[in-house]
């Protein structure tokens, strides 16, 4: 069977796996981001949470998220991503729902931290999972469809959560939005397999072709003995720092955008929900477009730093305008939000192309854990600056500076050591045997 005839095989993987992957990560992101709506809808008043404590609670998720990235990736690569994600779905759904029944800020501290710990393994596990199913020329798009669960979820979550907190209050919002992951866990378990060789919906020829294509890609990579050697790579270190500063901008934005919009004159929670969703529409368009051209050209860096630079400029311009020009400032925030999300697919395609499979998952997890640390810093410091200055100008400058540093670091990243870039792409037909 030639590659043209195997075209029916390629859509089968996309149509079968990507909706499942998308829904799973969407549910993870729902229970991560809806805290911002609880904070804007009266949680702080009901639980007597101070401004500084609210910033800490918003950030604690990411501190828990930081610690268990690498062990999660190691388990996913060497044991089972399927099993790890199954139990994570159940546990994070229950923890998210428990947020709606707490009456003490100390219990809320524990829940937010534990929620981060449980969800910490999901992103690296899912990226490892996709690396077993999609080749280099597909990987940026595959990663994008995974991470699209982030902006698309915030888009609909912003609207639904706005209505829920208006209709039933913030407590029932958390409870209602915490139940779907528990139900979905059993669909996940039934529908996915860790590797092509385990999939009953592929025939033997298709399994062999895909396994051979993956094996050919590994041949072009310089061997790396262990995680220690990979983590000391200058390229991995730069990517860690880059993602740290990038995540400061992203999660400062995600966690505090509802509060920024709600502070505008005559703004209610339903309108806040609709306006909060707008940047994520642009983000979806940008992510799909950038990942398509990144895979088409096999270039990664060129589809990362320009968007981060645009985000930095938009934040700074919004700061210069100030609160007196809300709608123009809001349009700039929409541009900043869309630009920050656009490069995710190309960025996470870098590691599997420069490192062999035995360490690539761990390197992804290390980079993602530094992103979690940046997310902690972003959500906490932005909240602190908002509270201490009584406005949003200082936090705009902080997020703009972080994105600028991230863009500069991306520009300094050297070329991939992947020798396979000069080799023809392995075909997925049976002839690949």
Tab-separated table of C-alpha atoms in Angstrom, residues 203-370:
chain	number	residue	atom	x	y	z
A	203	UNK	CA	-5.067	-3.618	11.332
A	204	UNK	CA	-1.634	-5.260	11.491
A	205	UNK	CA	-0.305	-3.471	8.394
A	206	UNK	CA	-1.244	-0.076	9.801
A	207	UNK	CA	0.343	-0.852	13.177
A	208	UNK	CA	3.603	-1.950	11.565
A	209	UNK	CA	3.715	1.083	9.250
A	210	UNK	CA	3.267	3.589	12.081
A	211	UNK	CA	5.701	1.835	14.432
A	212	UNK	CA	8.315	1.790	11.658
A	213	UNK	CA	7.783	5.473	10.910
A	214	UNK	CA	8.366	6.306	14.589
A	215	UNK	CA	11.442	4.081	14.675
A	216	UNK	CA	12.932	5.833	11.632
A	217	UNK	CA	12.559	9.204	13.335
A	218	UNK	CA	14.517	8.003	16.348
A	219	UNK	CA	17.452	6.977	14.150
A	220	UNK	CA	18.247	10.613	13.362
A	221	UNK	CA	18.632	11.635	17.009
A	222	UNK	CA	21.847	11.750	18.999
A	223	UNK	CA	21.614	9.239	21.881
A	224	UNK	CA	21.150	10.721	25.349
A	225	UNK	CA	21.902	8.398	28.247
A	226	UNK	CA	19.514	9.635	30.941
A	227	UNK	CA	17.442	12.517	32.278
A	228	UNK	CA	20.462	14.082	33.998
A	229	UNK	CA	22.299	14.452	30.703
A	230	UNK	CA	19.206	15.779	28.920
A	231	UNK	CA	18.390	18.299	31.654
A	232	UNK	CA	21.905	19.773	31.460
A	233	UNK	CA	21.519	20.481	27.751
A	234	UNK	CA	21.851	24.269	27.104
A	235	UNK	CA	18.884	24.045	24.733
A	236	UNK	CA	16.639	22.458	27.382
A	237	UNK	CA	17.763	25.054	29.949
A	238	UNK	CA	16.922	27.911	27.570
A	239	UNK	CA	13.526	26.405	26.810
A	240	UNK	CA	12.836	26.112	30.542
A	241	UNK	CA	13.601	29.809	31.085
A	242	UNK	CA	11.657	30.787	27.982
A	243	UNK	CA	8.552	28.904	29.087
A	244	UNK	CA	8.861	30.282	32.635
A	245	UNK	CA	8.566	33.887	31.410
A	246	UNK	CA	5.955	33.016	28.790
A	247	UNK	CA	3.745	31.389	31.443
A	248	UNK	CA	3.967	34.468	33.660
A	249	UNK	CA	2.173	36.402	30.942
A	250	UNK	CA	-0.339	33.677	30.094
A	251	UNK	CA	-1.542	32.870	33.592
A	252	UNK	CA	-1.399	36.407	34.897
A	253	UNK	CA	-3.796	37.086	32.021
A	254	UNK	CA	-6.033	34.010	32.481
A	255	UNK	CA	-6.397	34.301	36.246
A	256	UNK	CA	-7.093	38.030	36.373
A	257	UNK	CA	-8.814	38.959	33.109
A	258	UNK	CA	-12.345	38.490	34.582
A	259	UNK	CA	-11.461	40.801	37.474
A	260	UNK	CA	-9.927	43.373	35.100
A	261	UNK	CA	-13.077	43.418	32.969
A	262	UNK	CA	-15.437	43.317	35.966
A	263	UNK	CA	-13.801	46.511	37.271
A	264	UNK	CA	-15.106	48.477	34.252
A	265	UNK	CA	-18.142	50.740	34.908
A	266	UNK	CA	-21.603	49.118	34.743
A	267	UNK	CA	-20.172	45.626	34.178
A	268	UNK	CA	-22.076	42.532	35.392
A	269	UNK	CA	-20.901	38.904	35.557
A	270	UNK	CA	-22.739	37.730	32.415
A	271	UNK	CA	-21.210	40.518	30.304
A	272	UNK	CA	-17.844	39.836	31.952
A	273	UNK	CA	-18.148	36.193	30.898
A	274	UNK	CA	-18.848	37.069	27.265
A	275	UNK	CA	-16.030	39.617	27.047
A	276	UNK	CA	-13.570	37.289	28.764
A	277	UNK	CA	-14.214	34.715	26.038
A	278	UNK	CA	-13.230	36.998	23.146
A	279	UNK	CA	-9.395	36.661	23.330
A	280	UNK	CA	-9.728	32.890	23.146
A	281	UNK	CA	-11.556	33.035	19.808
A	282	UNK	CA	-8.499	34.773	18.359
A	283	UNK	CA	-6.275	32.260	20.166
A	284	UNK	CA	-7.987	29.289	18.481
A	285	UNK	CA	-7.577	30.820	15.010
A	286	UNK	CA	-3.933	31.673	15.687
A	287	UNK	CA	-3.054	28.245	17.087
A	288	UNK	CA	-4.552	26.353	14.155
A	289	UNK	CA	-2.880	28.615	11.605
A	290	UNK	CA	0.583	28.620	13.208
A	291	UNK	CA	0.645	24.851	13.760
A	292	UNK	CA	-0.392	24.184	10.152
A	293	UNK	CA	2.421	26.284	8.683
A	294	UNK	CA	4.924	25.069	11.279
A	295	UNK	CA	4.311	21.452	10.234
A	296	UNK	CA	4.294	22.408	6.552
A	297	UNK	CA	7.695	24.120	6.784
A	298	UNK	CA	9.091	22.029	9.704
A	299	UNK	CA	10.124	25.300	11.348
A	300	UNK	CA	9.384	25.788	15.035
A	301	UNK	CA	11.206	28.829	16.453
A	302	UNK	CA	9.934	31.159	13.712
A	303	UNK	CA	6.364	30.395	14.810
A	304	UNK	CA	7.010	31.155	18.486
A	305	UNK	CA	8.948	34.357	19.214
A	306	UNK	CA	7.106	36.809	16.878
A	307	UNK	CA	3.789	36.110	18.599
A	308	UNK	CA	5.276	36.550	22.062
A	309	UNK	CA	6.714	39.882	20.952
A	310	UNK	CA	3.283	40.981	19.680
A	311	UNK	CA	1.801	40.002	23.061
A	312	UNK	CA	4.398	42.087	24.909
A	313	UNK	CA	3.745	45.137	22.723
A	314	UNK	CA	-0.048	44.797	23.125
A	315	UNK	CA	0.220	44.630	26.934
A	316	UNK	CA	2.471	47.694	26.994
A	317	UNK	CA	0.175	49.652	24.679
A	318	UNK	CA	-2.791	48.744	26.880
A	319	UNK	CA	-0.857	50.093	29.874
A	320	UNK	CA	-0.111	53.378	28.061
A	321	UNK	CA	-3.803	53.891	27.300
A	322	UNK	CA	-4.852	53.329	30.884
A	323	UNK	CA	-8.287	52.682	32.374
A	324	UNK	CA	-9.862	55.755	30.765
A	325	UNK	CA	-9.957	54.055	27.349
A	326	UNK	CA	-11.507	50.721	28.326
A	327	UNK	CA	-12.636	49.474	24.928
A	328	UNK	CA	-9.396	50.234	23.077
A	329	UNK	CA	-7.480	48.740	25.998
A	330	UNK	CA	-9.728	45.685	25.852
A	331	UNK	CA	-9.002	45.196	22.118
A	332	UNK	CA	-5.281	45.260	22.894
A	333	UNK	CA	-5.821	42.672	25.632
A	334	UNK	CA	-7.639	40.499	23.079
A	335	UNK	CA	-4.602	40.747	20.771
A	336	UNK	CA	-2.228	39.973	23.664
A	337	UNK	CA	-4.258	36.929	24.709
A	338	UNK	CA	-4.492	35.538	21.182
A	339	UNK	CA	-0.780	36.104	20.521
A	340	UNK	CA	0.293	34.368	23.745
A	341	UNK	CA	-1.612	31.188	22.896
A	342	UNK	CA	-0.740	30.933	19.204
A	343	UNK	CA	2.774	29.343	19.499
A	344	UNK	CA	1.965	26.401	21.799
A	345	UNK	CA	1.828	23.697	19.103
A	346	UNK	CA	5.173	24.515	17.454
A	347	UNK	CA	6.836	25.021	20.850
A	348	UNK	CA	5.938	21.586	22.219
A	349	UNK	CA	6.983	19.943	18.944
A	350	UNK	CA	10.602	20.960	19.611
A	351	UNK	CA	11.575	18.427	22.319
A	352	UNK	CA	10.615	15.164	20.547
A	353	UNK	CA	12.604	16.397	17.532
A	354	UNK	CA	15.848	17.105	19.386
A	355	UNK	CA	15.865	14.383	22.056
A	356	UNK	CA	15.363	10.598	21.850
A	357	UNK	CA	12.241	9.017	23.274
A	358	UNK	CA	13.904	7.756	26.478
A	359	UNK	CA	14.387	11.353	27.706
A	360	UNK	CA	12.079	13.539	25.561
A	361	UNK	CA	9.074	13.037	27.859
A	362	UNK	CA	11.119	14.019	30.900
A	363	UNK	CA	12.467	17.108	29.136
A	364	UNK	CA	8.928	18.146	28.184
A	365	UNK	CA	7.898	17.678	31.809
A	366	UNK	CA	10.858	19.737	33.073
A	367	UNK	CA	10.026	22.579	30.701
A	368	UNK	CA	6.342	22.355	31.632
A	369	UNK	CA	7.208	22.367	35.343
A	370	UNK	CA	9.150	25.591	34.859
